CSV table of C-alpha atoms in Angstrom, one decimal:
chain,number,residue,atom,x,y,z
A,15,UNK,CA,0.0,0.0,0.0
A,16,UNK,CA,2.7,2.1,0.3
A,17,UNK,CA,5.2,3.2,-1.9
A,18,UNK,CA,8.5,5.9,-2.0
A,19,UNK,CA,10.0,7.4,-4.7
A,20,UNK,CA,13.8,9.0,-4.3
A,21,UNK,CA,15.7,11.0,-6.9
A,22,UNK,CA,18.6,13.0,-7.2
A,23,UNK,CA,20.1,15.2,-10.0
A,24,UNK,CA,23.8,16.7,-10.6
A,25,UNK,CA,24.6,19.7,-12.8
A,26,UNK,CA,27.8,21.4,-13.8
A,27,UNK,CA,28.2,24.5,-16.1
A,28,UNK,CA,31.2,25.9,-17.4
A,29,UNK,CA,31.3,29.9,-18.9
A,30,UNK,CA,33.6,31.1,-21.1
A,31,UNK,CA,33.1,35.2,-21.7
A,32,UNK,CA,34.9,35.6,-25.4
A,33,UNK,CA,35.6,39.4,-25.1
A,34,UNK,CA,37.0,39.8,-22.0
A,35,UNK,CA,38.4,35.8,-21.5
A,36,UNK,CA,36.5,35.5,-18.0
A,37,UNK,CA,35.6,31.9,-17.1
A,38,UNK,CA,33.3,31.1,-15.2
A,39,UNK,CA,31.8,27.3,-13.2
A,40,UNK,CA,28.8,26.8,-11.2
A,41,UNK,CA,27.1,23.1,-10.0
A,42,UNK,CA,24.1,22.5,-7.7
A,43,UNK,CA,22.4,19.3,-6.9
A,44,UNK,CA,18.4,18.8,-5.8
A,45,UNK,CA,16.7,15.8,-4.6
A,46,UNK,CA,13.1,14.8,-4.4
A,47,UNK,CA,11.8,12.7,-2.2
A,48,UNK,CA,7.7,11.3,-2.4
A,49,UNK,CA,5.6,9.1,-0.4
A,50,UNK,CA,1.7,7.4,-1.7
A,51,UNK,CA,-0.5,5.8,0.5
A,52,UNK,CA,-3.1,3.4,-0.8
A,53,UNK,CA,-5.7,3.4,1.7
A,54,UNK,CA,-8.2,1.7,-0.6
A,55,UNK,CA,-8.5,0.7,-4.5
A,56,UNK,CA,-9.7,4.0,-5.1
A,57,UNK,CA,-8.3,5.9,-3.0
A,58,UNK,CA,-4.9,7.4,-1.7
A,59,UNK,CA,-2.7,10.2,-0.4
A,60,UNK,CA,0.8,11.5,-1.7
A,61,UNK,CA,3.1,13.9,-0.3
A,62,UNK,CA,6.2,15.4,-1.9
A,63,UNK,CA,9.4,17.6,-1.2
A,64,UNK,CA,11.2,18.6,-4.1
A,65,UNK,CA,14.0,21.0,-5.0
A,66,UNK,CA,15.3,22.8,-8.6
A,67,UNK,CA,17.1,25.2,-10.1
A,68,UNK,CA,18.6,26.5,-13.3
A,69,UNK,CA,21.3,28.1,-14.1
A,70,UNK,CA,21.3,31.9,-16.9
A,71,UNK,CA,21.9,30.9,-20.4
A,72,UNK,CA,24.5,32.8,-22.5
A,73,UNK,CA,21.5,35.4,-23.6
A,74,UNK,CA,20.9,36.1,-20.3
A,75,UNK,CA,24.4,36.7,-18.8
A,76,UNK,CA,25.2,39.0,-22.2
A,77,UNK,CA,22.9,41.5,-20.6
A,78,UNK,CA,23.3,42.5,-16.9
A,79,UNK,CA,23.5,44.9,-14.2
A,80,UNK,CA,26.9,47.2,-14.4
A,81,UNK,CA,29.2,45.0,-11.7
A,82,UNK,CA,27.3,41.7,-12.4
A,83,UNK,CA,29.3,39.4,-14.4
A,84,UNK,CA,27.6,36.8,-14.1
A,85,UNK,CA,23.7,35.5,-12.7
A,86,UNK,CA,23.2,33.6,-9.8
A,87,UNK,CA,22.1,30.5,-10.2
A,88,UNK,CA,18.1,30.5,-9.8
A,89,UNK,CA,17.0,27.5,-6.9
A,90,UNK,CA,13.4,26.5,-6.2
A,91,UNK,CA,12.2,24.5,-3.0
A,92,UNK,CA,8.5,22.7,-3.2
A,93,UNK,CA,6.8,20.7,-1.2
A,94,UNK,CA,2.9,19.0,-1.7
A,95,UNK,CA,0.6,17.5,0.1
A,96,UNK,CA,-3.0,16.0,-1.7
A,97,UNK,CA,-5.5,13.2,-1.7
A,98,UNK,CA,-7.0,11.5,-4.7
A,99,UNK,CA,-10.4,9.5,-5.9
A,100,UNK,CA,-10.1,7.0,-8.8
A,101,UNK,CA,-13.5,5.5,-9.4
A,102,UNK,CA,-14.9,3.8,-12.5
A,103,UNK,CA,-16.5,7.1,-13.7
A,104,UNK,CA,-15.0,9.9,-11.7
A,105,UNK,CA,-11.4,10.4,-10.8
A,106,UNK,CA,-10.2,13.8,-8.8
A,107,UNK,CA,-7.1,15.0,-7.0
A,108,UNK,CA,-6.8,17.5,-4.9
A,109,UNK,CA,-3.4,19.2,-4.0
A,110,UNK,CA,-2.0,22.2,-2.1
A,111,UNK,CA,1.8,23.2,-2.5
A,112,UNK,CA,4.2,25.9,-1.2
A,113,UNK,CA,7.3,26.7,-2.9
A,114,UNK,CA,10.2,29.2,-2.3
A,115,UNK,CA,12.4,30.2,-5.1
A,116,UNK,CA,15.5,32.6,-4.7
A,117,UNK,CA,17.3,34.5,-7.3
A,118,UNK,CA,14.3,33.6,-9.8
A,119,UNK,CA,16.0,35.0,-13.2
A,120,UNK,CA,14.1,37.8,-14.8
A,121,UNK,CA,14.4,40.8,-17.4
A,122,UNK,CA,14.3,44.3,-15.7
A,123,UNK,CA,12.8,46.7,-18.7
A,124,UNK,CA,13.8,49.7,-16.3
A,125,UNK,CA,17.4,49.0,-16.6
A,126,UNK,CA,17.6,46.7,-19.7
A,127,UNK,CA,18.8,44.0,-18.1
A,128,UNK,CA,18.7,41.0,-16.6
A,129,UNK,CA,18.8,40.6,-12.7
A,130,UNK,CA,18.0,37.9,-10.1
A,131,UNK,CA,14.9,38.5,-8.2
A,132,UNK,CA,14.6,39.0,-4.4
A,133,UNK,CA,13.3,36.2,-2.5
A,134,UNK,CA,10.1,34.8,-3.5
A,135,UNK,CA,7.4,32.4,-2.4
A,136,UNK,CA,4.1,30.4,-4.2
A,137,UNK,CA,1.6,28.5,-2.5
A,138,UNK,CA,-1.9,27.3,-3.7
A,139,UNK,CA,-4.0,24.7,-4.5
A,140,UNK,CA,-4.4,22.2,-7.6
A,141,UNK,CA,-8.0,21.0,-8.5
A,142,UNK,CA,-8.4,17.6,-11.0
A,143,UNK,CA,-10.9,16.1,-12.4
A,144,UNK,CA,-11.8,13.3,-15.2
A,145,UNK,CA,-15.6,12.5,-15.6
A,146,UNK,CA,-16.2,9.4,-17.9
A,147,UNK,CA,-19.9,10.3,-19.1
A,148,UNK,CA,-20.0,7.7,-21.6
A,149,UNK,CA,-17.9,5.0,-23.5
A,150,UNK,CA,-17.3,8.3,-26.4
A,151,UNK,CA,-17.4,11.0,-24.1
A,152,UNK,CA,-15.3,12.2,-21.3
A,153,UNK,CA,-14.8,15.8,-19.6
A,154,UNK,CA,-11.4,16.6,-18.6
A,155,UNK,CA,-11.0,19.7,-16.1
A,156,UNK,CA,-8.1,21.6,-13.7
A,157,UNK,CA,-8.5,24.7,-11.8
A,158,UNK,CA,-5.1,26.4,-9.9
A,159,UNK,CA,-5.3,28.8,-7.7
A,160,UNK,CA,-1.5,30.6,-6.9
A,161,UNK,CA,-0.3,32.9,-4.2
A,162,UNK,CA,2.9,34.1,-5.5
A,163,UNK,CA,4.5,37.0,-3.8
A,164,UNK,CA,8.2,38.6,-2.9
A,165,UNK,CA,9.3,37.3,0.8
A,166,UNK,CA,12.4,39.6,1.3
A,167,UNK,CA,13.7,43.1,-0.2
A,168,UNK,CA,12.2,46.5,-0.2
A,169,UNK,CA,9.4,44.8,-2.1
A,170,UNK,CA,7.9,42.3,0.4
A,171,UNK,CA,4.5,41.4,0.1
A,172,UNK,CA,4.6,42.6,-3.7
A,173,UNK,CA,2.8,39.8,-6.3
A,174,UNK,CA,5.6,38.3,-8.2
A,175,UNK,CA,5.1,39.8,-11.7
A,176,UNK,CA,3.4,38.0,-14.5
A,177,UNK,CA,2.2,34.9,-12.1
A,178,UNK,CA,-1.5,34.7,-12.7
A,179,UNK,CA,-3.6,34.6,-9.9
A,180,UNK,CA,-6.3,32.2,-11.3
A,181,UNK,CA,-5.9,29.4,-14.2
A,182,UNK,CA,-7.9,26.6,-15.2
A,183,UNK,CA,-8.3,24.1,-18.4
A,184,UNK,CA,-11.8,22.5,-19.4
A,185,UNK,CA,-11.7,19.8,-22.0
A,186,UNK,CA,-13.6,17.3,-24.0
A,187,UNK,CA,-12.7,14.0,-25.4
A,188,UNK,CA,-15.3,12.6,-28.0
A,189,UNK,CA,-14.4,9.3,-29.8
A,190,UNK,CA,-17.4,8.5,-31.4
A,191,UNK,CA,-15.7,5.2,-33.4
A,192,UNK,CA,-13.3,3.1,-32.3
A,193,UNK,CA,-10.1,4.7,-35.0
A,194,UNK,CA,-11.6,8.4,-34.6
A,195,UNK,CA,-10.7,10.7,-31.3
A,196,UNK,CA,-12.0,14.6,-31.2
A,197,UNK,CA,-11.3,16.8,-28.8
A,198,UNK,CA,-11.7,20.6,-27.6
A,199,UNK,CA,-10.0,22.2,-24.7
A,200,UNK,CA,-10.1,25.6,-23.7
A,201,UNK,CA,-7.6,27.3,-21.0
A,202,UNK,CA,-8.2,30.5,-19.0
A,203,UNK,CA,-5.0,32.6,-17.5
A,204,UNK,CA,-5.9,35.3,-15.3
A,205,UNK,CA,-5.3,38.8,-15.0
A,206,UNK,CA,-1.5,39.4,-13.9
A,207,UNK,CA,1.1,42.2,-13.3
A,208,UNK,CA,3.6,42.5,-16.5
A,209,UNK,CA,6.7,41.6,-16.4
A,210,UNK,CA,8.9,44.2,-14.7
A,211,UNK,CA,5.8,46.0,-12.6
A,212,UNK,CA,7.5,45.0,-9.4
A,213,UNK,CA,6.0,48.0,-7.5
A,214,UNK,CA,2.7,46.5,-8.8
A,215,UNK,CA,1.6,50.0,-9.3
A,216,UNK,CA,0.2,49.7,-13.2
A,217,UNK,CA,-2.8,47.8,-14.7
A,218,UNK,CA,-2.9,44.5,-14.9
A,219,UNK,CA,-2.9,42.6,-18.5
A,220,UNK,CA,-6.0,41.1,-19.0
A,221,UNK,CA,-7.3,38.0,-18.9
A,222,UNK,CA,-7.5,35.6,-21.7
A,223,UNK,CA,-9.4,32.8,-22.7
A,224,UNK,CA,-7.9,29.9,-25.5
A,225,UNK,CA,-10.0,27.5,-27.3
A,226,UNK,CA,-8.2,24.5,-29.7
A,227,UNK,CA,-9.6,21.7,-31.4
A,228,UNK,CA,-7.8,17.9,-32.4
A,229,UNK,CA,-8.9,15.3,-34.5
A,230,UNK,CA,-6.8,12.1,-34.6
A,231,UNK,CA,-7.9,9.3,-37.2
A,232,UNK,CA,-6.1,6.3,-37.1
A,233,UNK,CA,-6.3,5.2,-40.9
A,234,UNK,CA,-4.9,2.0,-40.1
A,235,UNK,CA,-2.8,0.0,-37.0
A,236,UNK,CA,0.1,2.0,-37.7
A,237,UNK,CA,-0.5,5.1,-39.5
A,238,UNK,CA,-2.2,8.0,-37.9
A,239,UNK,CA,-3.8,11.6,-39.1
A,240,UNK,CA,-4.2,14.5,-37.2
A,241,UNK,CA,-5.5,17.7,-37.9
A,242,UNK,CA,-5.3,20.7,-34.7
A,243,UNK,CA,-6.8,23.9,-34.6
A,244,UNK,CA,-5.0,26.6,-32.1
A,245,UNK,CA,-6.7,29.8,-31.1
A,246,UNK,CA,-9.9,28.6,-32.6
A,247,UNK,CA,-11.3,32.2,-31.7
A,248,UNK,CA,-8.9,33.6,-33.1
A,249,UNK,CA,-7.8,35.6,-29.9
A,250,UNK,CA,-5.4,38.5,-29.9
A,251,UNK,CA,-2.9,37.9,-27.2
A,252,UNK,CA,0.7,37.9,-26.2
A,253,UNK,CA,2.3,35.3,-23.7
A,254,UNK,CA,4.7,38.1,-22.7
A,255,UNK,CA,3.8,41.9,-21.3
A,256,UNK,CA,6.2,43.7,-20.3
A,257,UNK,CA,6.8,47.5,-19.0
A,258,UNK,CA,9.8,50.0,-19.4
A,259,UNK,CA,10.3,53.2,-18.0
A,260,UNK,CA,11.2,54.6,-21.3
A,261,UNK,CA,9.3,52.5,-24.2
A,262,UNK,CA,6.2,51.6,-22.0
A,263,UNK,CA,4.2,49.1,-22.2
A,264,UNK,CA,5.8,46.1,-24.8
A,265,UNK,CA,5.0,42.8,-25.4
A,266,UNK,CA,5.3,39.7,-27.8
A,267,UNK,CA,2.4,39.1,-29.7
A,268,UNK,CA,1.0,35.3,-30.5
A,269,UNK,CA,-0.7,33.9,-33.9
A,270,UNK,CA,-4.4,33.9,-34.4
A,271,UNK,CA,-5.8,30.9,-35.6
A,272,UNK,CA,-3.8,28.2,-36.7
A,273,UNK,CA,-3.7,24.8,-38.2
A,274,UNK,CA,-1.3,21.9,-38.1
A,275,UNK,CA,-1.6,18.9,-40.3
A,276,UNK,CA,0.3,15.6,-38.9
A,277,UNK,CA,0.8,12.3,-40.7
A,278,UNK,CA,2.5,9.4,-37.7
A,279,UNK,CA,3.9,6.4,-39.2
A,280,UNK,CA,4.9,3.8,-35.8
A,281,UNK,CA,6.7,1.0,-36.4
């Protein structure tokens, strides 16, 4: 009934800085560490403590602070605690996490450049669900809700920029013969500060609504078609807003509708 999972990961990185000949070497290591209780067939409990990190590309250490030759390293602690239902028709999880992150890597539009964050933390809670309604049909749906905020620096208390507040994902799965599978999912992102708004004292970018559609048609055992629809409504949007204190707002605009044709040969 019970089981443990236990993982550990090593990383080195080595910089080299052409103009000036400056080298550079960082490594880190994280573990991650799980528990699952199986109280009954359907249902359980899981717990997990889990740490990250990642180190500034090449892009980002081009472009920093006067006296900053380098980015720290950015390092993440999480840890999770849920409980979850797998019946024959309905299966749903429910999870809340906390996570502390220091020297998160982010662009500062006031100074054009790069810069590692104060101190920040997220917690919140993770919502699942999977309704089988019929042999075709099943729902599929997610709701998050996130806490995110700056835990040291002039700043504390501040939302961490560009973390939305609210997200969710609501899809359908339709197979209505046994080679054919349709779906359409839509996902909602929240309103949320943009990027660089660490005084949280602008407006907030809107909220935004996606809607895609699949179809996957398995012609025979081991050739497959697939036709996908993105932005179905053809939504304006960017996945990046950002402000300066000389350009203003900016951000980087995503395509309307699109479709993508696929032809999978498995063998």
């Amino acid at each position: 009934a019970l089981t443990a999972t236990l993982g550990a990961r090593y990383s080195n990185v080595e910089d080299l800085d052409n103009l000036t000949g400056d080298e550079h070497s960082a490594s880190l290591n994280a573990q991650e560490y799980g528990l699952n209780y199986q109280f009954t067939p359907e249902l359980r409990v899981f717990a997990r403590y889990a740490e990250g990190f990642r180190f500034a590309n090449a892009d980002e250490n081009a472009y920093t602070l006067f006296g900053v030759d380098y980015l720290k390293p950015q390092t993440s602690e999480s840890s999770e605690l849920g409980i979850a239902w797998d019946g024959q028709r309905i299966s749903t999880s429910l999870t809340a996490y906390q996570m502390d992150v220091d020297n998160e890597i982010m662009y500062d539009a006031f100074n054009f450049a790069n810069i590692n964050l104060p101190s920040s933390e997220r917690q919140g809670v993770i919502v699942d669900a999977t309704l089988v309604v019929t042999e075709q049909l099943s729902i599929r749906t997610n709701y998050t809700w996130t806490d995110a905020e700056l835990s040291s620096g002039d700043l504390k208390g501040n939302a961490v920029p560009f973390v939305a507040e609210n997200t969710a994902n609501l899809g359908f799965v339709f197979k209505p013969v046994e080679r054919l599978t349709t779906s359409l999912d839509a996902s909602y992102t929240g309103s949320r500060y943009r990027v660089g708004d660490d005084l949280n004292n602008a407006a907030k970018v809107k909220d935004v609504t996606l809607l895609n559609a699949n179809v996957l048609w398995a012609v025979v055992d081991n050739v497959e078609l697939g036709l996908r629809v993105k932005n179905l409504t053809d939504e304006k949007y960017s996945d990046y807003q950002g402000v300066s204190a000389f350009s203003g707002n900016y951000q980087y605009p995503q395509p309307g509708r699109t479709w993508h044709a696929s032809v999978s040969w498995y063998f």
